[in-house]
Short mmCIF file of N, CA and C in Angstrom, two decimals:
data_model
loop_
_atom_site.label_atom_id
_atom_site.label_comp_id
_atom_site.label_asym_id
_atom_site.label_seq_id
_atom_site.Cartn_x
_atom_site.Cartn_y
_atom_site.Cartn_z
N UNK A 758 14.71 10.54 8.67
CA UNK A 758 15.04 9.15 8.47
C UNK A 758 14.39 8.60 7.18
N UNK A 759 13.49 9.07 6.72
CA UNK A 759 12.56 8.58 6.10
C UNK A 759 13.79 9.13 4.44
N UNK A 760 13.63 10.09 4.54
CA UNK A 760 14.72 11.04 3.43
C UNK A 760 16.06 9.86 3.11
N UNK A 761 16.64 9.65 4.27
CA UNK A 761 18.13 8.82 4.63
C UNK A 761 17.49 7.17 3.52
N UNK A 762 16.83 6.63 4.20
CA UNK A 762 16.08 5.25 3.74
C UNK A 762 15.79 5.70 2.17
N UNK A 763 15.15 6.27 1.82
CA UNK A 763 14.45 6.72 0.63
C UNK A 763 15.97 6.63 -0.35
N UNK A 764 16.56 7.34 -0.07
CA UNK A 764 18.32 7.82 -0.72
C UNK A 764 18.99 6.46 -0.53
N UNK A 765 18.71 5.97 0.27
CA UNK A 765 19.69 4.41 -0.04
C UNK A 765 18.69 3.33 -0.96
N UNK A 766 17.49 3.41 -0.78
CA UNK A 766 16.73 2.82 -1.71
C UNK A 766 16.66 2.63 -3.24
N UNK A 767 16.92 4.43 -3.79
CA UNK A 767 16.97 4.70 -4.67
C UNK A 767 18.13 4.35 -5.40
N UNK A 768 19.53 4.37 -4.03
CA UNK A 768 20.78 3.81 -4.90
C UNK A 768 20.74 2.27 -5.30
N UNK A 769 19.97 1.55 -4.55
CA UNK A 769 19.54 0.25 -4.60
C UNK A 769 19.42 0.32 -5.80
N UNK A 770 17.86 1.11 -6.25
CA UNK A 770 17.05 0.60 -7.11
C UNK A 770 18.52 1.20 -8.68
N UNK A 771 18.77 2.04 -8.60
CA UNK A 771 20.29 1.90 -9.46
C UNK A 771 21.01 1.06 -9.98
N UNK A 772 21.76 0.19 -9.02
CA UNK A 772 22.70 -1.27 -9.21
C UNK A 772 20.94 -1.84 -9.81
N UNK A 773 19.84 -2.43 -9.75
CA UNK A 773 19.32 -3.16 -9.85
C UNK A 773 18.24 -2.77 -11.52
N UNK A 774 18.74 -1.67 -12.09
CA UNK A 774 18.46 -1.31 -12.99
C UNK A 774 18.44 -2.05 -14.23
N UNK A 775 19.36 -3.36 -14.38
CA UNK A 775 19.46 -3.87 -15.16
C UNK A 775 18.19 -4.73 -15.66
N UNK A 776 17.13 -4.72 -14.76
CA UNK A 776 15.95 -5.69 -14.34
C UNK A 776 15.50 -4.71 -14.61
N UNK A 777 14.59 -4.87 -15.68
CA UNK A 777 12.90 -4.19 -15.29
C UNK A 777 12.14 -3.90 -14.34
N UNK A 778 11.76 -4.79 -14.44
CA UNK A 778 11.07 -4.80 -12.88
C UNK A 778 11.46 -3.43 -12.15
N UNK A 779 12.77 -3.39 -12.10
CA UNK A 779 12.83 -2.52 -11.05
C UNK A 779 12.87 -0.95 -11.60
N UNK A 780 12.59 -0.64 -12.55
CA UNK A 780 12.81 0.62 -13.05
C UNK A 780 11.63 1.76 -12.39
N UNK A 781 12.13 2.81 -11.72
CA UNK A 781 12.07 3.98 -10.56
C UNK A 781 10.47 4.43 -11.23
N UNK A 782 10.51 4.17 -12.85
CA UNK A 782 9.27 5.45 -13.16
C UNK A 782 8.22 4.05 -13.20
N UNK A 783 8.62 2.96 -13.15
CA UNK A 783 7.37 1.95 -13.58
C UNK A 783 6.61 1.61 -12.35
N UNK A 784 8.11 1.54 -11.59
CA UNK A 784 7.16 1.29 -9.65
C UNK A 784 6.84 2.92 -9.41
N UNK A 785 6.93 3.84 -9.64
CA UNK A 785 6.33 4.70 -9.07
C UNK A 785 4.56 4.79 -9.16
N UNK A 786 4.28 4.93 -10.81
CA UNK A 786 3.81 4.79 -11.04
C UNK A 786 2.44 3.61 -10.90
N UNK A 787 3.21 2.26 -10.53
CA UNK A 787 2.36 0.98 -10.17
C UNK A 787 2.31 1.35 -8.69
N UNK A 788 3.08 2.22 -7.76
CA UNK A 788 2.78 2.32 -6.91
C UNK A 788 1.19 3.55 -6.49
N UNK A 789 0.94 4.28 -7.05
CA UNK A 789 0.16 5.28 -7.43
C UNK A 789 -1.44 4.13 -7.76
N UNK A 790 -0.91 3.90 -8.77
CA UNK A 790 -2.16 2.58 -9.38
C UNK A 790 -2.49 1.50 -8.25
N UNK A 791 -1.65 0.88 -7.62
CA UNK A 791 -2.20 0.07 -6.54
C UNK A 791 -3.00 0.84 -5.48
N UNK A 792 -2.77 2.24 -4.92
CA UNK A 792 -3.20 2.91 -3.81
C UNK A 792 -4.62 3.04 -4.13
N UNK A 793 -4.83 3.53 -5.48
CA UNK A 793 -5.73 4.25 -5.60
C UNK A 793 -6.99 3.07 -6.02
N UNK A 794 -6.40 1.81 -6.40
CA UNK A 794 -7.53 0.74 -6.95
C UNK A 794 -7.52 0.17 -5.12
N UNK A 795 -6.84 0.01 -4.61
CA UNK A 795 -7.15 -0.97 -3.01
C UNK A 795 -8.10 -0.23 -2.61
N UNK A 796 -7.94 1.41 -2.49
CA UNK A 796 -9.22 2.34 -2.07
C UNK A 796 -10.66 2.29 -2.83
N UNK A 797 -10.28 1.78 -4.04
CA UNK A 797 -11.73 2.01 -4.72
C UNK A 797 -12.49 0.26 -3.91
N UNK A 798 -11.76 -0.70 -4.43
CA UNK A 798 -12.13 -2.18 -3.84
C UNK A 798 -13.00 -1.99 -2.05
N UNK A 799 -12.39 -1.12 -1.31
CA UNK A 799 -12.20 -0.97 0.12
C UNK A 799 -13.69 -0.41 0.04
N UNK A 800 -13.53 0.46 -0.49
CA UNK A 800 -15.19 1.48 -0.68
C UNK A 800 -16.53 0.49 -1.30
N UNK A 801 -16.09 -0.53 -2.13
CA UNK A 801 -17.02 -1.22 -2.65
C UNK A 801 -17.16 -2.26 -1.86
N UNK A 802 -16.54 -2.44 -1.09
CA UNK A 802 -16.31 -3.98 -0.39
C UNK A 802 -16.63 -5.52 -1.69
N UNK A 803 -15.63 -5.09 -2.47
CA UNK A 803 -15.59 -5.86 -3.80
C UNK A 803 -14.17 -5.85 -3.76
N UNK A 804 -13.10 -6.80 -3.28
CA UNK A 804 -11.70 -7.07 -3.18
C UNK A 804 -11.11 -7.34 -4.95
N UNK A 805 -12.66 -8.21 -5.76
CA UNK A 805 -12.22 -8.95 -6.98
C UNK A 805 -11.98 -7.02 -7.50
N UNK A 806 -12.44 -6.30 -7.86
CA UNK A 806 -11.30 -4.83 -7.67
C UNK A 806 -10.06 -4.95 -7.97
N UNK A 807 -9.59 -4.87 -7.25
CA UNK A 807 -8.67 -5.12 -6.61
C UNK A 807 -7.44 -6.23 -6.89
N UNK A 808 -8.09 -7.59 -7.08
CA UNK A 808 -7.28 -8.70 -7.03
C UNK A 808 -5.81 -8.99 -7.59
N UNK A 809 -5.77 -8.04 -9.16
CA UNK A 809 -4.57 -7.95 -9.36
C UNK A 809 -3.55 -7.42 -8.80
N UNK A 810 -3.64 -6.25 -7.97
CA UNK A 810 -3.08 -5.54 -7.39
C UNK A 810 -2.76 -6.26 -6.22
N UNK A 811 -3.27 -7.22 -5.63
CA UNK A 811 -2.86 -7.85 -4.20
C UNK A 811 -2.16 -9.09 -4.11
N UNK A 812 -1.39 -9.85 -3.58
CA UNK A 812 -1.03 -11.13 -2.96
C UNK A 812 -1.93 -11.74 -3.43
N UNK A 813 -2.20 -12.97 -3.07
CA UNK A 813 -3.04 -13.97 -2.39
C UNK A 813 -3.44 -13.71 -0.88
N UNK A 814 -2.54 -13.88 0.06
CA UNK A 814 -2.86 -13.38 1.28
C UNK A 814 -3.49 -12.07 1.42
N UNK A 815 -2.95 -10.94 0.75
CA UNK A 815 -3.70 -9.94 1.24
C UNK A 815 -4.82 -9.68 0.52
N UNK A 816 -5.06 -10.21 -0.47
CA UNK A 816 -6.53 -10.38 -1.01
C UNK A 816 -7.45 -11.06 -0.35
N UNK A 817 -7.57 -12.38 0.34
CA UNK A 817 -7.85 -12.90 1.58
C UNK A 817 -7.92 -12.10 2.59
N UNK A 818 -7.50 -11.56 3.39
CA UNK A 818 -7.14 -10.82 4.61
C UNK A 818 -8.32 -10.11 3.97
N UNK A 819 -8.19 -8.96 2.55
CA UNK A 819 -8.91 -7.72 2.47
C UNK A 819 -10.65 -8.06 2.06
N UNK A 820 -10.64 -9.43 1.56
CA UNK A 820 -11.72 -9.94 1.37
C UNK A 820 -13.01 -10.54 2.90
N UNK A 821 -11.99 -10.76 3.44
CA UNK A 821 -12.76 -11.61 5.17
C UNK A 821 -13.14 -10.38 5.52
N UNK A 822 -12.46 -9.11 5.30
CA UNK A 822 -12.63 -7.59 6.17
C UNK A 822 -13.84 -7.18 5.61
N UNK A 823 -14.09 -7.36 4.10
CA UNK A 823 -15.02 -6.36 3.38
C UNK A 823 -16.51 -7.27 3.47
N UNK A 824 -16.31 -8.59 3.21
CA UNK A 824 -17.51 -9.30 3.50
C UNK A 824 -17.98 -8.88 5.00
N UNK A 825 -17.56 -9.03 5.88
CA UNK A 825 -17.80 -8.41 7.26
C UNK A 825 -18.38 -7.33 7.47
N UNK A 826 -17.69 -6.59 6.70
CA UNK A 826 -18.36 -5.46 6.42
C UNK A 826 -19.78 -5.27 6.08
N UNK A 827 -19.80 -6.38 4.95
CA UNK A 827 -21.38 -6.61 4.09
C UNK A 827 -22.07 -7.25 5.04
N UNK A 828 -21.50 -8.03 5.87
CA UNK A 828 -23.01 -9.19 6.88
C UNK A 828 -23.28 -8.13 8.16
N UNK A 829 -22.14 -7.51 8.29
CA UNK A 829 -22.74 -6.09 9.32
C UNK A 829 -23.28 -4.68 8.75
N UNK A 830 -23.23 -4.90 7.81
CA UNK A 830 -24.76 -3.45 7.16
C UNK A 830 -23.82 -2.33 7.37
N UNK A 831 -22.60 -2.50 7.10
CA UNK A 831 -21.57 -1.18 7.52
C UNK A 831 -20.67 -0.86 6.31
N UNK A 832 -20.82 0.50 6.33
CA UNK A 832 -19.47 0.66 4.65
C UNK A 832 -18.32 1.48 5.34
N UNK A 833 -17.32 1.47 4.96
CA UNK A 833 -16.04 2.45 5.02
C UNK A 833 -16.23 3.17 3.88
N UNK A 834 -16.34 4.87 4.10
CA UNK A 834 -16.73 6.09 3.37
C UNK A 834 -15.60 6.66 2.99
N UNK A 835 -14.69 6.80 1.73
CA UNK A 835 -13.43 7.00 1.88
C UNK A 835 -13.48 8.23 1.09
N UNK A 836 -13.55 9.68 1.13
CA UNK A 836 -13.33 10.80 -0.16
C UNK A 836 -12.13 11.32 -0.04
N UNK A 837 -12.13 12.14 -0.92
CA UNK A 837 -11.18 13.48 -1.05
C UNK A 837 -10.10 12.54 -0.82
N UNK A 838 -9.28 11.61 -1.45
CA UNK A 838 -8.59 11.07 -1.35
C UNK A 838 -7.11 11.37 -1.58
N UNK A 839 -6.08 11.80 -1.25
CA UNK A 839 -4.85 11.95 -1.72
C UNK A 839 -3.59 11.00 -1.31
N UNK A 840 -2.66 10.56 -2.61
CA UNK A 840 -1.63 10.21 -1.84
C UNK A 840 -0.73 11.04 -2.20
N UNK A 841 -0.28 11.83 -0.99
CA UNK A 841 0.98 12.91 -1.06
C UNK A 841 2.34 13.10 -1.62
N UNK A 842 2.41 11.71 -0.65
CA UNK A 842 3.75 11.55 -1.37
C UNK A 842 4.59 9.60 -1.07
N UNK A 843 4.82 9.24 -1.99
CA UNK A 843 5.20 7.86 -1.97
C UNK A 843 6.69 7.89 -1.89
N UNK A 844 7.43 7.28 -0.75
CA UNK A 844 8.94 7.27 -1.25
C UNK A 844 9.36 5.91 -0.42
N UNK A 845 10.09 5.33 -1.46
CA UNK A 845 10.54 3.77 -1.00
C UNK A 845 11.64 3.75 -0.13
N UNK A 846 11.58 3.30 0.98
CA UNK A 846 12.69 3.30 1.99
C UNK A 846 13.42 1.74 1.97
N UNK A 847 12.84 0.52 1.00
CA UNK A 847 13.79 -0.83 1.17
C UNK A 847 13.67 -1.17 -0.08
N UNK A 848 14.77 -1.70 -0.73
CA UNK A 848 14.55 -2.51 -1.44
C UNK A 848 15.75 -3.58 -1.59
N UNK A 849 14.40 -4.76 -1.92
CA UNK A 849 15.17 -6.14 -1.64
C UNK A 849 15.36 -6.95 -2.96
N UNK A 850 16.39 -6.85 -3.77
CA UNK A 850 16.21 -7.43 -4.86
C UNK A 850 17.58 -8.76 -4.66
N UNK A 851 17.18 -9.67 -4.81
CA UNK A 851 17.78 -10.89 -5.13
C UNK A 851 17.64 -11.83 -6.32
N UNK A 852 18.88 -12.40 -6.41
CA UNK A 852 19.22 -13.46 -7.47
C UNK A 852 17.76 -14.58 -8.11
N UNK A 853 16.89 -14.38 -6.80
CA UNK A 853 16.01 -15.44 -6.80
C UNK A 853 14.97 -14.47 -7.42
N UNK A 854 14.34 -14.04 -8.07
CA UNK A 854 13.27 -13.04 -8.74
C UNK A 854 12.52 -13.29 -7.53
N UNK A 855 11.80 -14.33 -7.39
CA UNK A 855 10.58 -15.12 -6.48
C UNK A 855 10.76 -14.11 -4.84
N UNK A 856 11.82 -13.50 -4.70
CA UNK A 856 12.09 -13.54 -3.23
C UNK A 856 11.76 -11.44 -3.24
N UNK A 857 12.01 -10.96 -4.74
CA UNK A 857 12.41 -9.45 -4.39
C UNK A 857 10.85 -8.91 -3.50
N UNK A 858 11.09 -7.89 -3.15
CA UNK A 858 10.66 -6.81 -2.36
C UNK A 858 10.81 -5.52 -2.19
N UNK A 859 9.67 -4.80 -2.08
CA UNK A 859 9.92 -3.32 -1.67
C UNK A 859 9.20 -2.46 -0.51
N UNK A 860 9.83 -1.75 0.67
CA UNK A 860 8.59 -1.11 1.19
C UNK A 860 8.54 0.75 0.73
N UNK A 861 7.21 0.99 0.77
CA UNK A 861 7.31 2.82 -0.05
C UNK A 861 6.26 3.03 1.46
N UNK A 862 6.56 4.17 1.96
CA UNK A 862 6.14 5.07 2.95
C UNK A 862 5.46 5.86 2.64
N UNK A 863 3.95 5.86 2.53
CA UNK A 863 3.21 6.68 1.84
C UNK A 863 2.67 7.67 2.67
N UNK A 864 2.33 8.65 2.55
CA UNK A 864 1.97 9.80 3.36
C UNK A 864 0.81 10.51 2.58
N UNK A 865 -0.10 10.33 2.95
CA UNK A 865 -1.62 11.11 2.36
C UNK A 865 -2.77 11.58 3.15
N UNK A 866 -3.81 12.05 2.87
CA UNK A 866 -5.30 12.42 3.81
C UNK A 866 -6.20 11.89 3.31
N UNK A 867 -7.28 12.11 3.61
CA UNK A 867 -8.68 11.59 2.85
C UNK A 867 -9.84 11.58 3.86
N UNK A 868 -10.83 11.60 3.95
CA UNK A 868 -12.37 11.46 4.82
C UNK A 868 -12.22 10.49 4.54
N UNK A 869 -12.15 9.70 6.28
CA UNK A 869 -12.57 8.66 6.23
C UNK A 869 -13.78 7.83 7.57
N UNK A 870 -14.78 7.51 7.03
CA UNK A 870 -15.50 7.18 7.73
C UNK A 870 -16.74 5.99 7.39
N UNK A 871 -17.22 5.80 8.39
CA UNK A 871 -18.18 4.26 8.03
C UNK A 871 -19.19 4.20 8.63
N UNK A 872 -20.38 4.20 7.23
CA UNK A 872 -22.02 4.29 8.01
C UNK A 872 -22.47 3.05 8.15
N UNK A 873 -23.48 2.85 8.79
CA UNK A 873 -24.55 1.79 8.45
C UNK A 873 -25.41 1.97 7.26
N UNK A 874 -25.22 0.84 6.64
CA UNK A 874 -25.53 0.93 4.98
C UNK A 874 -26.96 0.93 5.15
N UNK A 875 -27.66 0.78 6.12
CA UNK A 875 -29.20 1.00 5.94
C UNK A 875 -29.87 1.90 6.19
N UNK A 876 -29.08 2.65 7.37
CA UNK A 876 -29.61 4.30 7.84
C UNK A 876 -28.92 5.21 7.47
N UNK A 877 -27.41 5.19 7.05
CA UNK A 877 -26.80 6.23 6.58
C UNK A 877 -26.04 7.01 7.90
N UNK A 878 -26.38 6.58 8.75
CA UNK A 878 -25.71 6.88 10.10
C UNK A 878 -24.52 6.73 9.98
N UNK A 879 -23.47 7.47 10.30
CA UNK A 879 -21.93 7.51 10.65
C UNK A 879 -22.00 6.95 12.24
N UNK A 880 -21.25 5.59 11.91
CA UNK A 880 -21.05 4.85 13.46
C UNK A 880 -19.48 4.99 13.67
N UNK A 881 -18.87 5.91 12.68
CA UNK A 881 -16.97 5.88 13.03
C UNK A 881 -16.66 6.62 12.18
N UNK A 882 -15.95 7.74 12.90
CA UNK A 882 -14.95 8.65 11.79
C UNK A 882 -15.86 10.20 11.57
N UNK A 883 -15.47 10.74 10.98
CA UNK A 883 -15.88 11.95 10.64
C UNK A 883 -16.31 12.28 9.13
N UNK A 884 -17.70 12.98 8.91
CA UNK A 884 -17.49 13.07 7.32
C UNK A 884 -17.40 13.88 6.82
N UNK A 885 -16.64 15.19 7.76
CA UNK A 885 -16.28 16.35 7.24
C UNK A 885 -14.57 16.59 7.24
N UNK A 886 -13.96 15.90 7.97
CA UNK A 886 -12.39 15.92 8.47
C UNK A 886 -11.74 15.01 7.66
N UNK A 887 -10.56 15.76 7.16
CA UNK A 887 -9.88 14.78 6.77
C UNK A 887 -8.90 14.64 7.34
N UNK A 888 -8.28 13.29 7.27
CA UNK A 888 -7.15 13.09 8.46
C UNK A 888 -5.91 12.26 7.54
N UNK A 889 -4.88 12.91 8.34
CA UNK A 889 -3.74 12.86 7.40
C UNK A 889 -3.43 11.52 7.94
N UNK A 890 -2.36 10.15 6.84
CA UNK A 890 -1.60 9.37 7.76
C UNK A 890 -0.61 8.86 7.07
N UNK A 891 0.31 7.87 7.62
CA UNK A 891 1.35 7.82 7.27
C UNK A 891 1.36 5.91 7.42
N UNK A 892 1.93 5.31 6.54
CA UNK A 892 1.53 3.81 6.36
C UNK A 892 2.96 3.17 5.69
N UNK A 893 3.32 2.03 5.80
CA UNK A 893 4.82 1.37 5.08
C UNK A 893 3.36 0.26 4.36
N UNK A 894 3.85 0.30 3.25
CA UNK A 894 3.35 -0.84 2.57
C UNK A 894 4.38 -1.49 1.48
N UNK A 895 4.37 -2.74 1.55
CA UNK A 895 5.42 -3.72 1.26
C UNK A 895 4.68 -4.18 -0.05
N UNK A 896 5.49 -4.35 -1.49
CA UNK A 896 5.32 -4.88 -2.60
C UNK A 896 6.25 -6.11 -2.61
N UNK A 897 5.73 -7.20 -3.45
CA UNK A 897 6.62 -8.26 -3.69
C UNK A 897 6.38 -8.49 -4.93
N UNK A 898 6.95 -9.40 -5.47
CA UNK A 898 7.11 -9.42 -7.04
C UNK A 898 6.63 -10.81 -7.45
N UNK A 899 5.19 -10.97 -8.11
CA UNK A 899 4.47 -11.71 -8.77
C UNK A 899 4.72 -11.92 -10.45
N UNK A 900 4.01 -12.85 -10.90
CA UNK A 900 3.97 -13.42 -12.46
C UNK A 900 4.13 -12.08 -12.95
N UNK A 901 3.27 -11.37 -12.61
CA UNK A 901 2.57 -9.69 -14.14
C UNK A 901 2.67 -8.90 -13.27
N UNK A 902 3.94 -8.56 -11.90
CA UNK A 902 4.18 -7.40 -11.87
C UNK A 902 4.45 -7.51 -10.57
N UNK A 903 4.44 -6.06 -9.67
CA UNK A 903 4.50 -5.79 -8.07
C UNK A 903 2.83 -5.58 -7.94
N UNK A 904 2.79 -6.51 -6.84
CA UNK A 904 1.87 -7.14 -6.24
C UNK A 904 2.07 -6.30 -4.19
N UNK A 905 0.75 -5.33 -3.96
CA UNK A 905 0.63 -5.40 -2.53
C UNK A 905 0.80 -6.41 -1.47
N UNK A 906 1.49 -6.83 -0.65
CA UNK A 906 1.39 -7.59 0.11
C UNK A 906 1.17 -7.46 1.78
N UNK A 907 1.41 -6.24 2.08
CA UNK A 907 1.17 -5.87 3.27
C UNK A 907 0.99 -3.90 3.65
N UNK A 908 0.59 -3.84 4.65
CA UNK A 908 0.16 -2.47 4.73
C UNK A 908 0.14 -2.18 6.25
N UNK A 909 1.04 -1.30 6.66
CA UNK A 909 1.71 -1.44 8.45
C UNK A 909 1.04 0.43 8.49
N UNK A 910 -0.12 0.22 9.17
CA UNK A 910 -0.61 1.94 9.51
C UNK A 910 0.23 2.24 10.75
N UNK A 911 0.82 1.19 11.27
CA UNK A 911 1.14 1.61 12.81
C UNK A 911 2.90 2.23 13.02
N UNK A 912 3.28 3.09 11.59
CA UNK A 912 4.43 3.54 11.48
C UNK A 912 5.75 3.79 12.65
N UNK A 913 6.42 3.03 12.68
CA UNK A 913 7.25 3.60 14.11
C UNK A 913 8.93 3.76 13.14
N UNK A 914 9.39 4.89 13.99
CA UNK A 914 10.43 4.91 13.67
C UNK A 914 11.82 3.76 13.67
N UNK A 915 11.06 2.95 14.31
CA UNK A 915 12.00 1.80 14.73
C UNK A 915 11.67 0.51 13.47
N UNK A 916 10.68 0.74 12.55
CA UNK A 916 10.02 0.53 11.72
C UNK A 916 11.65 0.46 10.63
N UNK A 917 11.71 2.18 10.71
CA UNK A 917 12.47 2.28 9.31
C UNK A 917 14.08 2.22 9.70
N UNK A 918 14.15 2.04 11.04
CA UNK A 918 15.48 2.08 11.52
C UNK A 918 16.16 0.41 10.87
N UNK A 919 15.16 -0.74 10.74
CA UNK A 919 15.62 -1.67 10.68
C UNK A 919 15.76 -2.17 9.24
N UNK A 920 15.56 -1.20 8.55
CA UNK A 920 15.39 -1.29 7.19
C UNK A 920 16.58 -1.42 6.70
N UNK A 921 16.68 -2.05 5.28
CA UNK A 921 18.07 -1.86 4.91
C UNK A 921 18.17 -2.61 3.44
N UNK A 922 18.53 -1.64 2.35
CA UNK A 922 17.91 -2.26 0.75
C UNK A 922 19.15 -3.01 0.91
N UNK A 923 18.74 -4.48 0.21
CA UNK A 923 19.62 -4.75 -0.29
C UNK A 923 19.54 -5.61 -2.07
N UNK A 924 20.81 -5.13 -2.53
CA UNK A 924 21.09 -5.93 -4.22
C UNK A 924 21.97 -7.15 -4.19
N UNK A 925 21.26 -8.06 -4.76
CA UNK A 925 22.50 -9.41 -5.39
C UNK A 925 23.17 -9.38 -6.65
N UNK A 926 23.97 -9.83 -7.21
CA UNK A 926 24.68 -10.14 -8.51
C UNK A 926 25.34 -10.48 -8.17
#
């Protein structure tokens, strides 16, 4: 399904070629660059990292998480990081710039785990395992570019069943 979505996406992103914005090697690429800066921000519990790469909301959201983090003496330990493979299963491009959208289905591994920043103790996760996962994360389209706006770890097939790119002109 994921293959099926991906292939209608891509024909999307085709008709919508005429736009920048939407060109296949620039979001791939910004898609690559957002993953890998949200992970570095996440590890620092420093969102300003980050900030370009996010919403407003989800800079908020990722900021309340990481301070929390800091007033509870706890870090998220993130290594060996990979993203496998990125492939866009929606895209929403409309007349209105303000409104477009995309979601990419990312599939990667990495150690992930979280000590207490004062003893070094692992209170979650493993720091020898890496564990594979699979995530929809949704871009929307800001002033200076595609902007993260959401991030769904809880993948269901019913997820991508409801998907469906669509182009205006």
């Amino acid at each position: 399904l994921v293959f099926k979505k991906n292939r209608e996406s891509q024909q999307a992103l085709e008709r919508a070629k005429v736009d920048q914005a939407w060109d296949p090697e620039s979001i791939k690429d910004r898609i690559r660059d957002v993953f890998y800066k949200v992970q570095e921000a996440w590890m620092a519990r420093d969102q300003r990292i980050a900030k370009k790469c996010l919403s407003p909301r989800l800079f908020e959201d990722h900021k309340r998480q990481t301070d929390e983090m800091l007033m509870n003496h706890t870090k998220n330990v993130l290594e060996d990081i990979h993203q496998n493979r990125a492939r866009i299963v929606e895209v929403l491009d409309y007349d209105d710039n303000s409104k477009d959208q995309f979601w990419v289905h990312i599939e990667g591994s990495m150690i992930d785990y979280t000590i207490n920043d004062k003893t070094g103790d692992v209170v979650k996760g493993n720091r020898k395992k890496a564990e594979s996962f699979k995530e929809l994360w949704k871009f929307v389209r800001a002033d200076h570019g595609w902007v993260l706006d959401e991030i769904d770890s809880s993948v269901q097939l019913t997820d991508l069943l409801s998907m469906n790119s669509i182009t205006e002109s």
